[in-house]
Tab-separated table of N, CA and C and ligand atoms in Angstrom:
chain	number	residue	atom	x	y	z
F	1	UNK	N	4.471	-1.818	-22.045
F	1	UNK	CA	4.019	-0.775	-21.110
F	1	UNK	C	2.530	-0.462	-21.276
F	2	UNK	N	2.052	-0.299	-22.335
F	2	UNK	CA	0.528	-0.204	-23.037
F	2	UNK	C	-0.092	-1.627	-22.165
F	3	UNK	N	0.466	-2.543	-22.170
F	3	UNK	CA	-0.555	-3.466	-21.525
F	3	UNK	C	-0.495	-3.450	-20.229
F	4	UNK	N	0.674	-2.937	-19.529
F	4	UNK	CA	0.111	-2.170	-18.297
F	4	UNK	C	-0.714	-1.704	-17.719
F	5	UNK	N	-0.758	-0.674	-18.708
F	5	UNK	CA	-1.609	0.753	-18.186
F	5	UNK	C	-2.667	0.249	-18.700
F	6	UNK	N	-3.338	-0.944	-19.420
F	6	UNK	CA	-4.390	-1.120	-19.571
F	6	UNK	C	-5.139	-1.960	-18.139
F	7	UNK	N	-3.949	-2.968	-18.446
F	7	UNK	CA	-4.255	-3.531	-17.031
F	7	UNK	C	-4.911	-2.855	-15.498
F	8	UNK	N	-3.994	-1.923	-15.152
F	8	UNK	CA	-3.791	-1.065	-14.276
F	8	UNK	C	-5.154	-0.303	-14.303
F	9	UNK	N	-5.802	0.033	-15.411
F	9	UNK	CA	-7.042	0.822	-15.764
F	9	UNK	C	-8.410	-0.331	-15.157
F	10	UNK	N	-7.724	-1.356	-15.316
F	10	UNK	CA	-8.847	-2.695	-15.451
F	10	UNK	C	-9.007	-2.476	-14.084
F	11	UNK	N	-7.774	-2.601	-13.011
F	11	UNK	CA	-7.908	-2.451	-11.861
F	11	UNK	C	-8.617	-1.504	-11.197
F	12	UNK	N	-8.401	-0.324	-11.499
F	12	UNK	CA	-9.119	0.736	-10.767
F	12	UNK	C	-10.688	0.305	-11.103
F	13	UNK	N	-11.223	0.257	-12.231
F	13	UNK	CA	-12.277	-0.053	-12.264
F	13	UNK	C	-12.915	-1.052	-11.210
F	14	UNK	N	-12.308	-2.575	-11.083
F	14	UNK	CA	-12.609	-3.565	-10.322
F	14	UNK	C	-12.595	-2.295	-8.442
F	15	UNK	N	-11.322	-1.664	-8.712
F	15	UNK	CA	-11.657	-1.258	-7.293
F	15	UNK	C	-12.540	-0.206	-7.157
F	16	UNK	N	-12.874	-0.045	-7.883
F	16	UNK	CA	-13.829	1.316	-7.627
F	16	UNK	C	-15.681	0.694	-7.278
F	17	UNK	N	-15.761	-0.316	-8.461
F	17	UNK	CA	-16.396	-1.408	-8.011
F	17	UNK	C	-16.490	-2.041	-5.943
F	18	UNK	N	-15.509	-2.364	-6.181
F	18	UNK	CA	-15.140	-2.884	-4.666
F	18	UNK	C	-15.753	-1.649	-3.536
F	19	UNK	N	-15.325	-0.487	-3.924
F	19	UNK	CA	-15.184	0.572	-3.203
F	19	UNK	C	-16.816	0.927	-3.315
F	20	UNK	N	-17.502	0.691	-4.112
F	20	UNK	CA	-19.298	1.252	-3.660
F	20	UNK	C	-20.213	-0.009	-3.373
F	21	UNK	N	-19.658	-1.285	-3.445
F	21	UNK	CA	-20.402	-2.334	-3.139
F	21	UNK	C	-20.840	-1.958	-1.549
F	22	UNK	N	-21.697	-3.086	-1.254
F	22	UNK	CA	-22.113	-2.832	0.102
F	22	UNK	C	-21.468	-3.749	1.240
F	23	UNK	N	-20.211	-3.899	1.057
F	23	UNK	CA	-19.265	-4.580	2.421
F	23	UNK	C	-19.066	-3.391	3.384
F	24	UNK	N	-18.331	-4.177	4.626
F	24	UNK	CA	-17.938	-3.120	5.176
F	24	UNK	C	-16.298	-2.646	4.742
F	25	UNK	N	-15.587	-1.427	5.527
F	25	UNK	CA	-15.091	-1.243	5.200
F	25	UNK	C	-13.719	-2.005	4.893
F	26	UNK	N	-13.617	-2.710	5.807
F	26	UNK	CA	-12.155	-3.718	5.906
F	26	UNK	C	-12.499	-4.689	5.193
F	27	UNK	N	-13.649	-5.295	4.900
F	27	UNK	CA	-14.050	-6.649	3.458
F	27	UNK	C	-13.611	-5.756	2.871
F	28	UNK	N	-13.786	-4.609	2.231
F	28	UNK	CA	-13.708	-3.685	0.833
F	28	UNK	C	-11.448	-3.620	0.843
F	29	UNK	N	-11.322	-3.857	2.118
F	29	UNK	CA	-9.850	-3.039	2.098
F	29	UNK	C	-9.306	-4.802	1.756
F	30	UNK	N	-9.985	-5.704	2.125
F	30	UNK	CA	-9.110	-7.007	1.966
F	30	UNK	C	-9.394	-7.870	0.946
F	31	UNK	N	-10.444	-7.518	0.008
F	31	UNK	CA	-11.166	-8.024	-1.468
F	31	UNK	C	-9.638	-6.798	-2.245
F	32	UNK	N	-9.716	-5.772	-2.209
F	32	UNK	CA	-8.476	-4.996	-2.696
F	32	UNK	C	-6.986	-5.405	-2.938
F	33	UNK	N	-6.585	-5.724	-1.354
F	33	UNK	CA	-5.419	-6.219	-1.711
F	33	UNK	C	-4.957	-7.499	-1.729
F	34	UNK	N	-6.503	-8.359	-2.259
F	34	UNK	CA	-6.330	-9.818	-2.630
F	34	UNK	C	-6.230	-9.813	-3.710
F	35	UNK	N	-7.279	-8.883	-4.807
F	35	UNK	CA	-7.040	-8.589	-6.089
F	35	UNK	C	-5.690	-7.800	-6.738
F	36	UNK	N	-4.954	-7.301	-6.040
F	36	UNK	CA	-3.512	-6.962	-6.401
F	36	UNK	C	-2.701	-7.850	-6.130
F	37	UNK	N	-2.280	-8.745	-5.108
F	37	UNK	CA	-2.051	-9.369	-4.549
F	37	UNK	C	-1.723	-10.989	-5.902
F	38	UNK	N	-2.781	-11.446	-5.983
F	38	UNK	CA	-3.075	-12.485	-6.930
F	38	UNK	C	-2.866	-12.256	-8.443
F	39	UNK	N	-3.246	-10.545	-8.798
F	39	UNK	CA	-3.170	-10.498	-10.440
F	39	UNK	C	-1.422	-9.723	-10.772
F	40	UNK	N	-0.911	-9.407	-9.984
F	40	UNK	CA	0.309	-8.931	-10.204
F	40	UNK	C	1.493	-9.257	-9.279
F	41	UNK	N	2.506	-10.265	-9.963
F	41	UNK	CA	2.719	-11.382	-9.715
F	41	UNK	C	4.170	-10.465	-8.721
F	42	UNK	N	4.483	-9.564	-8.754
F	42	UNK	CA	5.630	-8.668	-8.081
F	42	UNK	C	4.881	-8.038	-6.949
F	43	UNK	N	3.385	-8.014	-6.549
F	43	UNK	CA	3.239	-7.846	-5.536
F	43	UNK	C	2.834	-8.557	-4.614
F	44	UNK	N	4.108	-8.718	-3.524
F	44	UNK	CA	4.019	-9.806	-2.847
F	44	UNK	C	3.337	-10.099	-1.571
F	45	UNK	N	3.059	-8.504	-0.915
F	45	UNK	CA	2.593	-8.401	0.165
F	45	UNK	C	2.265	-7.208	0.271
F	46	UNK	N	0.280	-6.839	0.482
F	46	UNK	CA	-0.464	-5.963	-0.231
F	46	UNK	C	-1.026	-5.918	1.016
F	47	UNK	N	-1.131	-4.553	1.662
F	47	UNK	CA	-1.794	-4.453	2.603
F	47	UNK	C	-2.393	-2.953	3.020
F	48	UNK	N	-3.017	-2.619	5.097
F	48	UNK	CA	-3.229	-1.034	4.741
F	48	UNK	C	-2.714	-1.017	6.037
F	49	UNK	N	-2.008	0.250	6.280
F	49	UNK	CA	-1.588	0.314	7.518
F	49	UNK	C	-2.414	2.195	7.569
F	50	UNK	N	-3.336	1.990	9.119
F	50	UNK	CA	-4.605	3.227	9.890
F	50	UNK	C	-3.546	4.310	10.756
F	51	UNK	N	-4.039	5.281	10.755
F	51	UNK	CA	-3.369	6.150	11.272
F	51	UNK	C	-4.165	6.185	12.524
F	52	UNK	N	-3.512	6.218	13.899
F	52	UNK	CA	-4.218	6.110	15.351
F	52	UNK	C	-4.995	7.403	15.317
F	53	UNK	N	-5.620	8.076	15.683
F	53	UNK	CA	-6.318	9.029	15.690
F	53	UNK	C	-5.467	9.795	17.061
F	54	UNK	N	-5.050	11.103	17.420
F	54	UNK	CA	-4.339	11.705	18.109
F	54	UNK	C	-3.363	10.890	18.455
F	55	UNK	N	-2.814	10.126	17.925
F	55	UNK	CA	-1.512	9.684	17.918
F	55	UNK	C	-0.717	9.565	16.865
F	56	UNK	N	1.066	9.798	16.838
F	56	UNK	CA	1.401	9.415	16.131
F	56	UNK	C	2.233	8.416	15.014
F	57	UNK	N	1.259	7.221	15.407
F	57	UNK	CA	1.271	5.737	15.198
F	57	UNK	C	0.509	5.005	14.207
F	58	UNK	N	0.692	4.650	13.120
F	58	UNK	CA	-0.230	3.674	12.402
F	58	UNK	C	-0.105	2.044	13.224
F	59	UNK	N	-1.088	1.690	12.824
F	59	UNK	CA	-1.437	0.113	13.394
F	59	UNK	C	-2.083	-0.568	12.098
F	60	UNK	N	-1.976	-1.893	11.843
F	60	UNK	CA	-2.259	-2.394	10.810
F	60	UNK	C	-3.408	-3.052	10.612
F	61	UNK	N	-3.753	-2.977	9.325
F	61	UNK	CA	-5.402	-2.888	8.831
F	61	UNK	C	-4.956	-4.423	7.931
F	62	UNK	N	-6.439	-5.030	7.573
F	62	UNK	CA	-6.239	-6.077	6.558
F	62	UNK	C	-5.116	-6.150	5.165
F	63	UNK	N	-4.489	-7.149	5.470
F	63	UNK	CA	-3.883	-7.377	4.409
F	63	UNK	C	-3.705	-8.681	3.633
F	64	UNK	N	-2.927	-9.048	2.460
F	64	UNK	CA	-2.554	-10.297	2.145
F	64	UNK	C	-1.054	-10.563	2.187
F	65	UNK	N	-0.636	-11.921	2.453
F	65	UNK	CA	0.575	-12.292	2.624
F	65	UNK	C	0.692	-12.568	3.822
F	66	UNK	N	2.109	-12.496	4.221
F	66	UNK	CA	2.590	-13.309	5.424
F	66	UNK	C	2.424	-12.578	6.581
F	67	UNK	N	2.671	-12.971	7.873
F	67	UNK	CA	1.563	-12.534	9.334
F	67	UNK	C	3.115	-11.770	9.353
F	68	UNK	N	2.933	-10.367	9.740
F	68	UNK	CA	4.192	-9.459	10.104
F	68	UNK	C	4.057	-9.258	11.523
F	69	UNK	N	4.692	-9.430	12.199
F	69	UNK	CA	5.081	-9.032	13.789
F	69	UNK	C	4.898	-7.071	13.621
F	70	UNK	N	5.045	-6.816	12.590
F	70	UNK	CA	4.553	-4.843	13.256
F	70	UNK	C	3.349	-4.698	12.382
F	71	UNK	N	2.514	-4.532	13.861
F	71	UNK	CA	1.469	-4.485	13.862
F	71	UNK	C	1.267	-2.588	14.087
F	72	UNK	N	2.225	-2.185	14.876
F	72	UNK	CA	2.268	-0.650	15.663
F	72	UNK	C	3.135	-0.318	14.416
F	73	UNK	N	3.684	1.069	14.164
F	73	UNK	CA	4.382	1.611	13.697
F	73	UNK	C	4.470	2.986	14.093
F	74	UNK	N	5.066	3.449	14.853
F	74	UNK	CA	5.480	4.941	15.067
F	74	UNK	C	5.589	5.606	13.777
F	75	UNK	N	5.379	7.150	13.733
F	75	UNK	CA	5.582	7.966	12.677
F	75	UNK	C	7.199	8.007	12.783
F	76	UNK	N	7.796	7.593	11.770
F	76	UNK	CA	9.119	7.577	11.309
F	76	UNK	C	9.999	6.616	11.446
F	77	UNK	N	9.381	5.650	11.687
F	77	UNK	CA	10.300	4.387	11.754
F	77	UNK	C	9.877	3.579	10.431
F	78	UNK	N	10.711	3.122	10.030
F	78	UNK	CA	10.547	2.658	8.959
F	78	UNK	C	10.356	3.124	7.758
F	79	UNK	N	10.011	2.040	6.305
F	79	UNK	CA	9.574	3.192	5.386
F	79	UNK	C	7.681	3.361	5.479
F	80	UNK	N	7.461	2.803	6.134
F	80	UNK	CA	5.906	3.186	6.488
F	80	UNK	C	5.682	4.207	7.359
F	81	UNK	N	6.632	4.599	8.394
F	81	UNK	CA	6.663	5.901	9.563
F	81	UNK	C	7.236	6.690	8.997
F	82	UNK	N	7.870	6.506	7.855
F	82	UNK	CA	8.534	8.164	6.974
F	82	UNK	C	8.000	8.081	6.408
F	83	UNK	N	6.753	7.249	5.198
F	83	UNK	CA	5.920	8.191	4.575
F	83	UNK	C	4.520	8.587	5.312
F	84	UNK	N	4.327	8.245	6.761
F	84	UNK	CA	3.874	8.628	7.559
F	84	UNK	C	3.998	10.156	7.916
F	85	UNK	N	5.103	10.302	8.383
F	85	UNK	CA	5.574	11.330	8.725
F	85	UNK	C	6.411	12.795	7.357
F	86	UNK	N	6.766	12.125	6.536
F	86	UNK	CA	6.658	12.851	5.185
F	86	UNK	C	5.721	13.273	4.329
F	87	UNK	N	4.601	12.453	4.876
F	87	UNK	CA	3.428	12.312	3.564
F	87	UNK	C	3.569	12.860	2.660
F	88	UNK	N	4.058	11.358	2.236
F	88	UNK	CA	4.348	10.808	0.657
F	88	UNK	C	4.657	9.973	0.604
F	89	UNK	N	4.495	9.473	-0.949
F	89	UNK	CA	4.942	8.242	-1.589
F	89	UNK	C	6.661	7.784	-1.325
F	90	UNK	N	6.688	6.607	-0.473
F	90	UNK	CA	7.951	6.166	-1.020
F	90	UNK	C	8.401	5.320	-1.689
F	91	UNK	N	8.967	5.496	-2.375
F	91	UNK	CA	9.394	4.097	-3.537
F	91	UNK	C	10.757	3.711	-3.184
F	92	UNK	N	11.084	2.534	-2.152
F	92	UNK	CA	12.159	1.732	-2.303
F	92	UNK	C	13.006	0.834	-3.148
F	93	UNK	N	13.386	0.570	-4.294
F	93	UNK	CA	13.610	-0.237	-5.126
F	93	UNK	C	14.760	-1.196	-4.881
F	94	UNK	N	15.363	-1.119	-3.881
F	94	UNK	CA	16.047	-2.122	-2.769
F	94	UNK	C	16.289	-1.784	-1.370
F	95	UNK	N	15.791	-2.456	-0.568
F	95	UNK	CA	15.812	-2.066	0.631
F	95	UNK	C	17.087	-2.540	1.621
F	96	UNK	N	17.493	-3.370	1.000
F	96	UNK	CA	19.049	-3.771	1.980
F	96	UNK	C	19.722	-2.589	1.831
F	97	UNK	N	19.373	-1.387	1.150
F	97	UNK	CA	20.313	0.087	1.002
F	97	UNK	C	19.566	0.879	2.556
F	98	UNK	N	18.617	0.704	2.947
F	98	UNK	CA	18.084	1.692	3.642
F	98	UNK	C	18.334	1.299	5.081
F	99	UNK	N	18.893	2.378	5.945
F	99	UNK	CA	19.137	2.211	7.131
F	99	UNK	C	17.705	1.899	7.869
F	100	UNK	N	16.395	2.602	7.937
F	100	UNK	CA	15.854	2.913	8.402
F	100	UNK	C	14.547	2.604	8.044
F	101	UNK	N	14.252	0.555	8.290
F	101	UNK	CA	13.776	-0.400	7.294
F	101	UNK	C	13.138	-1.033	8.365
F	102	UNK	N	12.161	-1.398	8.304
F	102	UNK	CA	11.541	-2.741	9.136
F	102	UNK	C	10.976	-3.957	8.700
F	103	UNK	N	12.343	-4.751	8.823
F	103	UNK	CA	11.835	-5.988	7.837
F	103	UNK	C	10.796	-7.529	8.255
F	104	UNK	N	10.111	-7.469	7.558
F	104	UNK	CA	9.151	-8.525	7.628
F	104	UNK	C	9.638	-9.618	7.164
F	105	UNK	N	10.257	-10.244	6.346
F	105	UNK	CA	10.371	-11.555	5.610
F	105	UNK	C	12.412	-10.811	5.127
F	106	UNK	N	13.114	-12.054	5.331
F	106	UNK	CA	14.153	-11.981	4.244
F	106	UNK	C	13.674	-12.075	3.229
F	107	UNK	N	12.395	-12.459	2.747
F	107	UNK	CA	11.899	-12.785	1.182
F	107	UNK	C	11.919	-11.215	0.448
F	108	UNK	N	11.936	-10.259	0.855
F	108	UNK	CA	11.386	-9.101	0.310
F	108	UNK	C	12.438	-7.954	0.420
F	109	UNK	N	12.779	-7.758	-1.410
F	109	UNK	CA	13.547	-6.486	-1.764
F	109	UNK	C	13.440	-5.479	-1.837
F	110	UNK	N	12.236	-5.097	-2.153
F	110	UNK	CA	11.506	-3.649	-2.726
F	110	UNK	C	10.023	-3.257	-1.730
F	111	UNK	N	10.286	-2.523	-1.664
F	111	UNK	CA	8.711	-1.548	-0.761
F	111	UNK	C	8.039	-0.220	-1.566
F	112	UNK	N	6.893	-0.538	-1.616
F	112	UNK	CA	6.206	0.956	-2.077
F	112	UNK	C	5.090	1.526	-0.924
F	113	UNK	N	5.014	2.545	-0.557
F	113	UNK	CA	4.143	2.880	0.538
F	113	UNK	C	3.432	4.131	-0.116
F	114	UNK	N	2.029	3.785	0.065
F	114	UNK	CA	1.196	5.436	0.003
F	114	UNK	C	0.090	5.754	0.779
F	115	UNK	N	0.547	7.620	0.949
F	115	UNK	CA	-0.698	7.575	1.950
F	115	UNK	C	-1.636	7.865	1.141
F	116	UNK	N	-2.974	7.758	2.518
F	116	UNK	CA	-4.052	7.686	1.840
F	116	UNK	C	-4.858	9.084	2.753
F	117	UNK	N	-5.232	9.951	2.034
F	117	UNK	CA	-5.918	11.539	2.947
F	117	UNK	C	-6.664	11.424	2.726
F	118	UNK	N	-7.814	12.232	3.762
F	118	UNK	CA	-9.099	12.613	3.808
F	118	UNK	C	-9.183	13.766	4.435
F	119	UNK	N	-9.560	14.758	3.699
F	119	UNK	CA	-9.391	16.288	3.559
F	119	UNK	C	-7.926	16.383	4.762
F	120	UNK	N	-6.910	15.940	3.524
F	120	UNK	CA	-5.772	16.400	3.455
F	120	UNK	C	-4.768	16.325	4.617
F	121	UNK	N	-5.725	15.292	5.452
F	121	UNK	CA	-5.047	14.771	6.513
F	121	UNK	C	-4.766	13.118	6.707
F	122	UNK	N	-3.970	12.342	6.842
F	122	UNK	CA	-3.339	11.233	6.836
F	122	UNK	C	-4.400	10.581	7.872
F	123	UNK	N	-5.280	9.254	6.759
F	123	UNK	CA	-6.197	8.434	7.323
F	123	UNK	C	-5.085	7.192	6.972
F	124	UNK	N	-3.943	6.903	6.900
F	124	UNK	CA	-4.139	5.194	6.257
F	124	UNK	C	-2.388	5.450	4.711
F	125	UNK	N	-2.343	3.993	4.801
F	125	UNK	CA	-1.476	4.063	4.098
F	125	UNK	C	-1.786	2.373	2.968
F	126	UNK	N	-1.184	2.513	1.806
F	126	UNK	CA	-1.469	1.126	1.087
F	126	UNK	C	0.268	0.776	1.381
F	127	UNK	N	0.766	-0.083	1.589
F	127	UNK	CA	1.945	-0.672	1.618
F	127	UNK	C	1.943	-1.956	0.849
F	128	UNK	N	3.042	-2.253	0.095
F	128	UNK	CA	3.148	-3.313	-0.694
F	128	UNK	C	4.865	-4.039	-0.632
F	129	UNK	N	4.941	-4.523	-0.723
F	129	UNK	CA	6.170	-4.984	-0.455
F	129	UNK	C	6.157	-6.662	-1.932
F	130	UNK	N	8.220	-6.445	-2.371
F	130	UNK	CA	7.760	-7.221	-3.601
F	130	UNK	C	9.124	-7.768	-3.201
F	131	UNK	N	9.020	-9.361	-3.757
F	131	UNK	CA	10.451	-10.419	-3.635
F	131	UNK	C	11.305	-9.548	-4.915
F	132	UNK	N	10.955	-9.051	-5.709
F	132	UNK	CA	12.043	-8.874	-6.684
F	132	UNK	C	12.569	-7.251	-6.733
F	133	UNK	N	13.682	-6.998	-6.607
F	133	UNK	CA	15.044	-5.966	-6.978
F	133	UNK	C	13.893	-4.854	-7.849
F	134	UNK	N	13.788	-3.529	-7.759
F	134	UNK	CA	13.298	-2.617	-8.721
F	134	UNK	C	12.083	-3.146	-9.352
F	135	UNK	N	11.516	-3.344	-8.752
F	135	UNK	CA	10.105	-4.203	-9.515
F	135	UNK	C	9.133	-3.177	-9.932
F	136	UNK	N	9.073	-1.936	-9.158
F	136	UNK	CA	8.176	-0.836	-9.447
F	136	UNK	C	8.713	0.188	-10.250
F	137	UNK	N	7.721	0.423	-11.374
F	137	UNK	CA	8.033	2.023	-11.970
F	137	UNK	C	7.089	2.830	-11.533
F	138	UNK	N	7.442	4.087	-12.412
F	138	UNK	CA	6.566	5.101	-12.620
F	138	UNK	C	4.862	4.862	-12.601
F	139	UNK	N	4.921	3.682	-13.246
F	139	UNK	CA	3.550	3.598	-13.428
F	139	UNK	C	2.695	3.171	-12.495
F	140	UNK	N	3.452	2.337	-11.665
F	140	UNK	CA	2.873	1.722	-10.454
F	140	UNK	C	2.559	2.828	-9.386
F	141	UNK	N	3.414	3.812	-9.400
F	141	UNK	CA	3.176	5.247	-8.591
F	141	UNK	C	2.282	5.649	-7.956
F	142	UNK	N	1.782	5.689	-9.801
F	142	UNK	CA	0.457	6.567	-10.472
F	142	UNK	C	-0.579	5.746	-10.126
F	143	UNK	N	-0.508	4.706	-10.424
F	143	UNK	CA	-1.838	3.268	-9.847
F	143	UNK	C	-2.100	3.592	-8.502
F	144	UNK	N	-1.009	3.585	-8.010
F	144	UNK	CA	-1.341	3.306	-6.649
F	144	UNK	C	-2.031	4.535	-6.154
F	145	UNK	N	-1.659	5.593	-6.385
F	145	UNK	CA	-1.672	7.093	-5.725
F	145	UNK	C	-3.284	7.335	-6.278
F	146	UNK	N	-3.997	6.948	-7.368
F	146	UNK	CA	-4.738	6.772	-7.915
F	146	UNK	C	-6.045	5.655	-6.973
F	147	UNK	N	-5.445	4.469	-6.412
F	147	UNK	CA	-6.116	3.601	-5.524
F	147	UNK	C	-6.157	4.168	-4.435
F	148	UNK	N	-4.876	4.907	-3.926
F	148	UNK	CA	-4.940	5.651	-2.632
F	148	UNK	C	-6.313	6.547	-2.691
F	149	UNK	N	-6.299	7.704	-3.723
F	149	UNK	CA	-7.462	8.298	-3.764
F	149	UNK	C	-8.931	8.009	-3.305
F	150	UNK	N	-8.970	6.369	-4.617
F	150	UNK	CA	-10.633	6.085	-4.577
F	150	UNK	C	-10.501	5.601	-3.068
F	151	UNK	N	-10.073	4.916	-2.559
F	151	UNK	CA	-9.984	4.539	-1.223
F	151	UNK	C	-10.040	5.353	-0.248
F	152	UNK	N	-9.844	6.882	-0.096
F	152	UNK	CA	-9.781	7.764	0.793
F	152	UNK	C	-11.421	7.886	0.670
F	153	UNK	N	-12.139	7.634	0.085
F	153	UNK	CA	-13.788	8.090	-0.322
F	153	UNK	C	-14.081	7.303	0.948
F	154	UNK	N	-13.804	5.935	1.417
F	154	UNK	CA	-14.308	4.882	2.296
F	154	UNK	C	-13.816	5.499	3.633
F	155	UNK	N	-13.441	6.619	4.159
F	155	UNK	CA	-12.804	7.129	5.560
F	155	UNK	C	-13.689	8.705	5.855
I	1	LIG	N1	8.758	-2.821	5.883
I	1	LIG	C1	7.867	-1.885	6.524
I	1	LIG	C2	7.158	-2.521	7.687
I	1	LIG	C3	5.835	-3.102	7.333
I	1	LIG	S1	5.925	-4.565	6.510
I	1	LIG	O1	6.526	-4.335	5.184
I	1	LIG	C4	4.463	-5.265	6.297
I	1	LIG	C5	8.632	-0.648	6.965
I	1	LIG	O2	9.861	-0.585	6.860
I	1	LIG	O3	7.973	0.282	7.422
């Protein structure tokens, strides 16, 4: 677990890095979830899904992995439109349990979704999606909710 959270520390750094270089904003969002993507081998599909501006719809931002047909997402469909519409973290740890799922690949068991605020209003979400059963803990939560943060600086 210690080499986790070291790991995980390594990361924020690299993204925080990422996050003041001089790309624009979507290089910065797709250097991100290439570097999660590639160094942590349970995340299988790392991406950002934008909140429409007076609507209530995310549409999808750069990601890595396979080309997903939902591109739109209404607030509450799915587990990206309920933590849309909940704002908050959801942690799926098998998704063949959830009625209320939008699946991209039979390849993929587990979903983690977080939003991402800017003064406390829903800019954006990190979504990750992993081939293996319970792949996320606690700690991954905290990473993420943590990446969500430095990333809200770029909106
Ligand atoms: N599975 C998501 C849809 C987005 S894809 O995972 C990229 C959901 O249920 O909202």
């Amino acid at each position: 677990m210690e080499n986790k959270k070291t790991a995980f520390n390594l990361f924020l750094e690299r993204i925080r890095k990422i996050k003041d270089s001089s790309l624009e904003r979507d290089e910065k969002l797709q250097d991100i979830s290439k570097l999660l993507k590639d160094n942590l081998p349970y995340y299988n599909w790392v991406g950002f899904y934008f909140a429409s501006p007076g609507k209530k719809e995310l549409f999808l931002g750069p990601f890595e992995g396979e080309a997903t047909e939902h591109r739109e997402i209404p607030f509450g469909k799915g587990i990206c439109g309920q933590a849309a519409e909940k704002k908050k973290t959801l942690l799926i740890q098998d998704v063949s349990q959830e009625r209320n799922y939008l699946s991209c690949s039979e390849a993929v068991k587990a979903e983690i979704v977080v939003p991402i605020f800017k003064n406390k209003k829903l800019v954006g979400e990190i979504d990750i999606d992993s081939h293996q059963l319970s792949p996320f803990s606690q700690e991954d939560k905290k990473f993420l909710e943590e990446v969500s943060r430095i990333i809200a600086e770029l909106f």
